[in-house]
Amino acid sequence: MFGLQCSHNNDKAVYLSGPKVCYRKQIVYGEAAQLQFDTLRTEYAELNTLADRKCDVAIVDEVDSMLIDDSSKIARSASSMSGMDQLQIIYHLLWHQLVSLQEKIIRLDNKMYLFYGKIKFEEKAC
């Protein structure tokens, strides 16, 4: 009637890269999580999933279902890998080194200096 075309983004095929066909239509409908995934793929992975489309308007139906029932459906760009917990000690060591370096850096006259050892400042009497 108005010459508008629509499609859904709930495809079951494996997505690799490039624009999805559904985003070439004027109206796209689907689940919030799938829209989040496609936005992550476009913005962070630079896969152009949204086909250079700007998402200006969203019409949301059954918000209670989206916020309560589907609250566990969160879009993530990565999943957990076995063995990653073994890196925790390395993260702690790196953090400790960064904190100790931060304590050795001082700023004088808009310049930063890294000092090793003890530093003593004396105030000049006026």
PDB file of C-alpha atoms in Angstrom:
ATOM      1  CA  MET A   1       0.000   0.000   0.000  1.00  0.00           C
ATOM      2  CA  PHE A   2       2.744   2.494   0.936  1.00  0.00           C
ATOM      3  CA  GLY A   3       5.516   0.785  -1.004  1.00  0.00           C
ATOM      4  CA  LEU A   4       7.385  -0.182   2.168  1.00  0.00           C
ATOM      5  CA  GLN A   5       9.242  -3.470   2.418  1.00  0.00           C
ATOM      6  CA  CYS A   6       9.957  -5.335   5.640  1.00  0.00           C
ATOM      7  CA  SER A   7      12.062  -8.230   6.813  1.00  0.00           C
ATOM      8  CA  HIS A   8      13.213  -9.891  10.033  1.00  0.00           C
ATOM      9  CA  ASN A   9      16.736 -10.326  11.385  1.00  0.00           C
ATOM     10  CA  ASN A  10      16.111 -13.704  13.069  1.00  0.00           C
ATOM     11  CA  ASP A  11      18.090 -15.634  10.514  1.00  0.00           C
ATOM     12  CA  LYS A  12      19.181 -19.154  11.334  1.00  0.00           C
ATOM     13  CA  ALA A  13      22.132 -19.214   8.919  1.00  0.00           C
ATOM     14  CA  VAL A  14      25.701 -18.795  10.138  1.00  0.00           C
ATOM     15  CA  TYR A  15      26.726 -15.153   9.743  1.00  0.00           C
ATOM     16  CA  LEU A  16      30.281 -14.376   8.639  1.00  0.00           C
ATOM     17  CA  SER A  17      30.498 -10.778   7.438  1.00  0.00           C
ATOM     18  CA  GLY A  18      28.946  -8.123   5.238  1.00  0.00           C
ATOM     19  CA  PRO A  19      25.500  -6.561   5.188  1.00  0.00           C
ATOM     20  CA  LYS A  20      22.520  -8.715   6.066  1.00  0.00           C
ATOM     21  CA  VAL A  21      19.778  -8.714   3.447  1.00  0.00           C
ATOM     22  CA  CYS A  22      17.128  -7.744   6.004  1.00  0.00           C
ATOM     23  CA  TYR A  23      18.755  -4.339   6.638  1.00  0.00           C
ATOM     24  CA  ARG A  24      18.261  -3.334   3.010  1.00  0.00           C
ATOM     25  CA  LYS A  25      14.512  -3.141   3.704  1.00  0.00           C
ATOM     26  CA  GLN A  26      12.794  -0.053   5.132  1.00  0.00           C
ATOM     27  CA  ILE A  27      11.353  -1.939   8.123  1.00  0.00           C
ATOM     28  CA  VAL A  28      13.259  -4.554  10.130  1.00  0.00           C
ATOM     29  CA  TYR A  29      11.733  -6.470  13.014  1.00  0.00           C
ATOM     30  CA  GLY A  30      13.181  -9.037  15.367  1.00  0.00           C
ATOM     31  CA  GLU A  31      14.281  -9.802  18.897  1.00  0.00           C
ATOM     32  CA  ALA A  32      16.178  -7.184  20.893  1.00  0.00           C
ATOM     33  CA  ALA A  33      19.139  -9.537  21.428  1.00  0.00           C
ATOM     34  CA  GLN A  34      19.550 -10.093  17.685  1.00  0.00           C
ATOM     35  CA  LEU A  35      19.493  -6.331  17.083  1.00  0.00           C
ATOM     36  CA  GLN A  36      22.170  -5.978  19.781  1.00  0.00           C
ATOM     37  CA  PHE A  37      24.321  -8.653  18.134  1.00  0.00           C
ATOM     38  CA  ASP A  38      24.059  -6.964  14.754  1.00  0.00           C
ATOM     39  CA  THR A  39      24.948  -3.584  16.258  1.00  0.00           C
ATOM     40  CA  LEU A  40      27.989  -5.109  17.998  1.00  0.00           C
ATOM     41  CA  ARG A  41      29.071  -6.740  14.751  1.00  0.00           C
ATOM     42  CA  THR A  42      28.826  -3.404  12.943  1.00  0.00           C
ATOM     43  CA  GLU A  43      30.267  -1.071  15.577  1.00  0.00           C
ATOM     44  CA  TYR A  44      33.010  -3.192  17.154  1.00  0.00           C
ATOM     45  CA  ALA A  45      33.864  -5.964  14.710  1.00  0.00           C
ATOM     46  CA  GLU A  46      33.433  -3.584  11.731  1.00  0.00           C
ATOM     47  CA  LEU A  47      31.573  -6.212   9.697  1.00  0.00           C
ATOM     48  CA  ASN A  48      29.029  -3.692   8.304  1.00  0.00           C
ATOM     49  CA  THR A  49      26.176  -5.981   9.310  1.00  0.00           C
ATOM     50  CA  LEU A  50      23.686  -3.098   9.335  1.00  0.00           C
ATOM     51  CA  ALA A  51      24.588  -2.136   5.736  1.00  0.00           C
ATOM     52  CA  ASP A  52      25.467   1.475   6.677  1.00  0.00           C
ATOM     53  CA  ARG A  53      21.975   1.847   8.081  1.00  0.00           C
ATOM     54  CA  LYS A  54      21.369   4.331  10.879  1.00  0.00           C
ATOM     55  CA  CYS A  55      18.902   3.115  13.494  1.00  0.00           C
ATOM     56  CA  ASP A  56      16.832   6.183  14.305  1.00  0.00           C
ATOM     57  CA  VAL A  57      13.497   4.791  15.466  1.00  0.00           C
ATOM     58  CA  ALA A  58      12.516   1.711  17.443  1.00  0.00           C
ATOM     59  CA  ILE A  59       8.965   0.585  18.095  1.00  0.00           C
ATOM     60  CA  VAL A  60       8.964  -1.871  20.985  1.00  0.00           C
ATOM     61  CA  ASP A  61       6.068  -4.203  21.721  1.00  0.00           C
ATOM     62  CA  GLU A  62       5.756  -6.129  24.991  1.00  0.00           C
ATOM     63  CA  VAL A  63       8.467  -4.240  26.873  1.00  0.00           C
ATOM     64  CA  ASP A  64       7.694  -6.214  30.038  1.00  0.00           C
ATOM     65  CA  SER A  65       8.595  -9.430  28.225  1.00  0.00           C
ATOM     66  CA  MET A  66      11.823  -7.910  26.938  1.00  0.00           C
ATOM     67  CA  LEU A  67      12.925  -6.509  30.309  1.00  0.00           C
ATOM     68  CA  ILE A  68      11.777  -9.332  32.596  1.00  0.00           C
ATOM     69  CA  ASP A  69      11.343 -12.603  30.717  1.00  0.00           C
ATOM     70  CA  ASP A  70      14.206 -12.121  28.253  1.00  0.00           C
ATOM     71  CA  SER A  71      16.603 -10.369  30.645  1.00  0.00           C
ATOM     72  CA  SER A  72      18.973 -13.338  30.441  1.00  0.00           C
ATOM     73  CA  LYS A  73      19.352 -12.908  26.666  1.00  0.00           C
ATOM     74  CA  ILE A  74      22.332 -10.569  26.579  1.00  0.00           C
ATOM     75  CA  ALA A  75      24.394  -9.957  23.474  1.00  0.00           C
ATOM     76  CA  ARG A  76      28.071 -10.697  24.034  1.00  0.00           C
ATOM     77  CA  SER A  77      30.878 -10.320  21.569  1.00  0.00           C
ATOM     78  CA  ALA A  78      32.869 -13.098  23.267  1.00  0.00           C
ATOM     79  CA  SER A  79      32.282 -16.160  25.389  1.00  0.00           C
ATOM     80  CA  SER A  80      34.256 -17.688  28.220  1.00  0.00           C
ATOM     81  CA  MET A  81      37.184 -19.928  27.381  1.00  0.00           C
ATOM     82  CA  SER A  82      38.493 -22.733  29.503  1.00  0.00           C
ATOM     83  CA  GLY A  83      41.772 -21.876  31.196  1.00  0.00           C
ATOM     84  CA  MET A  84      41.207 -18.108  31.280  1.00  0.00           C
ATOM     85  CA  ASP A  85      40.980 -18.266  35.071  1.00  0.00           C
ATOM     86  CA  GLN A  86      44.634 -19.355  35.089  1.00  0.00           C
ATOM     87  CA  LEU A  87      45.571 -15.869  33.860  1.00  0.00           C
ATOM     88  CA  GLN A  88      44.244 -14.261  37.028  1.00  0.00           C
ATOM     89  CA  ILE A  89      47.638 -14.366  38.779  1.00  0.00           C
ATOM     90  CA  ILE A  90      49.212 -12.589  35.800  1.00  0.00           C
ATOM     91  CA  TYR A  91      46.531  -9.891  35.953  1.00  0.00           C
ATOM     92  CA  HIS A  92      47.244  -9.401  39.657  1.00  0.00           C
ATOM     93  CA  LEU A  93      50.992  -9.134  39.070  1.00  0.00           C
ATOM     94  CA  LEU A  94      50.485  -6.618  36.269  1.00  0.00           C
ATOM     95  CA  TRP A  95      48.116  -4.594  38.436  1.00  0.00           C
ATOM     96  CA  HIS A  96      50.625  -4.554  41.285  1.00  0.00           C
ATOM     97  CA  GLN A  97      53.379  -3.346  38.937  1.00  0.00           C
ATOM     98  CA  LEU A  98      51.180  -0.569  37.544  1.00  0.00           C
ATOM     99  CA  VAL A  99      50.229   0.634  41.017  1.00  0.00           C
ATOM    100  CA  SER A 100      53.860   0.656  42.160  1.00  0.00           C
ATOM    101  CA  LEU A 101      54.869   2.598  39.031  1.00  0.00           C
ATOM    102  CA  GLN A 102      52.093   5.094  39.631  1.00  0.00           C
ATOM    103  CA  GLU A 103      53.489   5.783  43.100  1.00  0.00           C
ATOM    104  CA  LYS A 104      56.892   6.615  41.568  1.00  0.00           C
ATOM    105  CA  ILE A 105      55.593   9.133  39.039  1.00  0.00           C
ATOM    106  CA  ILE A 106      55.415  12.785  40.029  1.00  0.00           C
ATOM    107  CA  ARG A 107      54.430  15.857  38.072  1.00  0.00           C
ATOM    108  CA  LEU A 108      56.528  19.023  38.228  1.00  0.00           C
ATOM    109  CA  ASP A 109      55.892  22.028  35.997  1.00  0.00           C
ATOM    110  CA  ASN A 110      53.539  20.057  33.726  1.00  0.00           C
ATOM    111  CA  LYS A 111      56.176  17.372  33.177  1.00  0.00           C
ATOM    112  CA  MET A 112      56.032  13.824  34.493  1.00  0.00           C
ATOM    113  CA  TYR A 113      59.056  12.152  36.073  1.00  0.00           C
ATOM    114  CA  LEU A 114      59.627   8.546  37.100  1.00  0.00           C
ATOM    115  CA  PHE A 115      61.739   8.271  40.259  1.00  0.00           C
ATOM    116  CA  TYR A 116      63.318   5.206  41.791  1.00  0.00           C
ATOM    117  CA  GLY A 117      64.295   5.332  45.448  1.00  0.00           C
ATOM    118  CA  LYS A 118      63.187   7.818  48.103  1.00  0.00           C
ATOM    119  CA  ILE A 119      62.284  11.404  47.337  1.00  0.00           C
ATOM    120  CA  LYS A 120      62.428  14.192  49.867  1.00  0.00           C
ATOM    121  CA  PHE A 121      60.895  17.611  49.336  1.00  0.00           C
ATOM    122  CA  GLU A 122      61.866  20.616  51.375  1.00  0.00           C
ATOM    123  CA  GLU A 123      59.709  23.687  51.585  1.00  0.00           C
ATOM    124  CA  LYS A 124      61.422  27.023  51.184  1.00  0.00           C
ATOM    125  CA  ALA A 125      60.815  29.501  53.980  1.00  0.00           C
ATOM    126  CA  CYS A 126      59.440  32.850  52.868  1.00  0.00           C
TER     127      CYS A 126
END
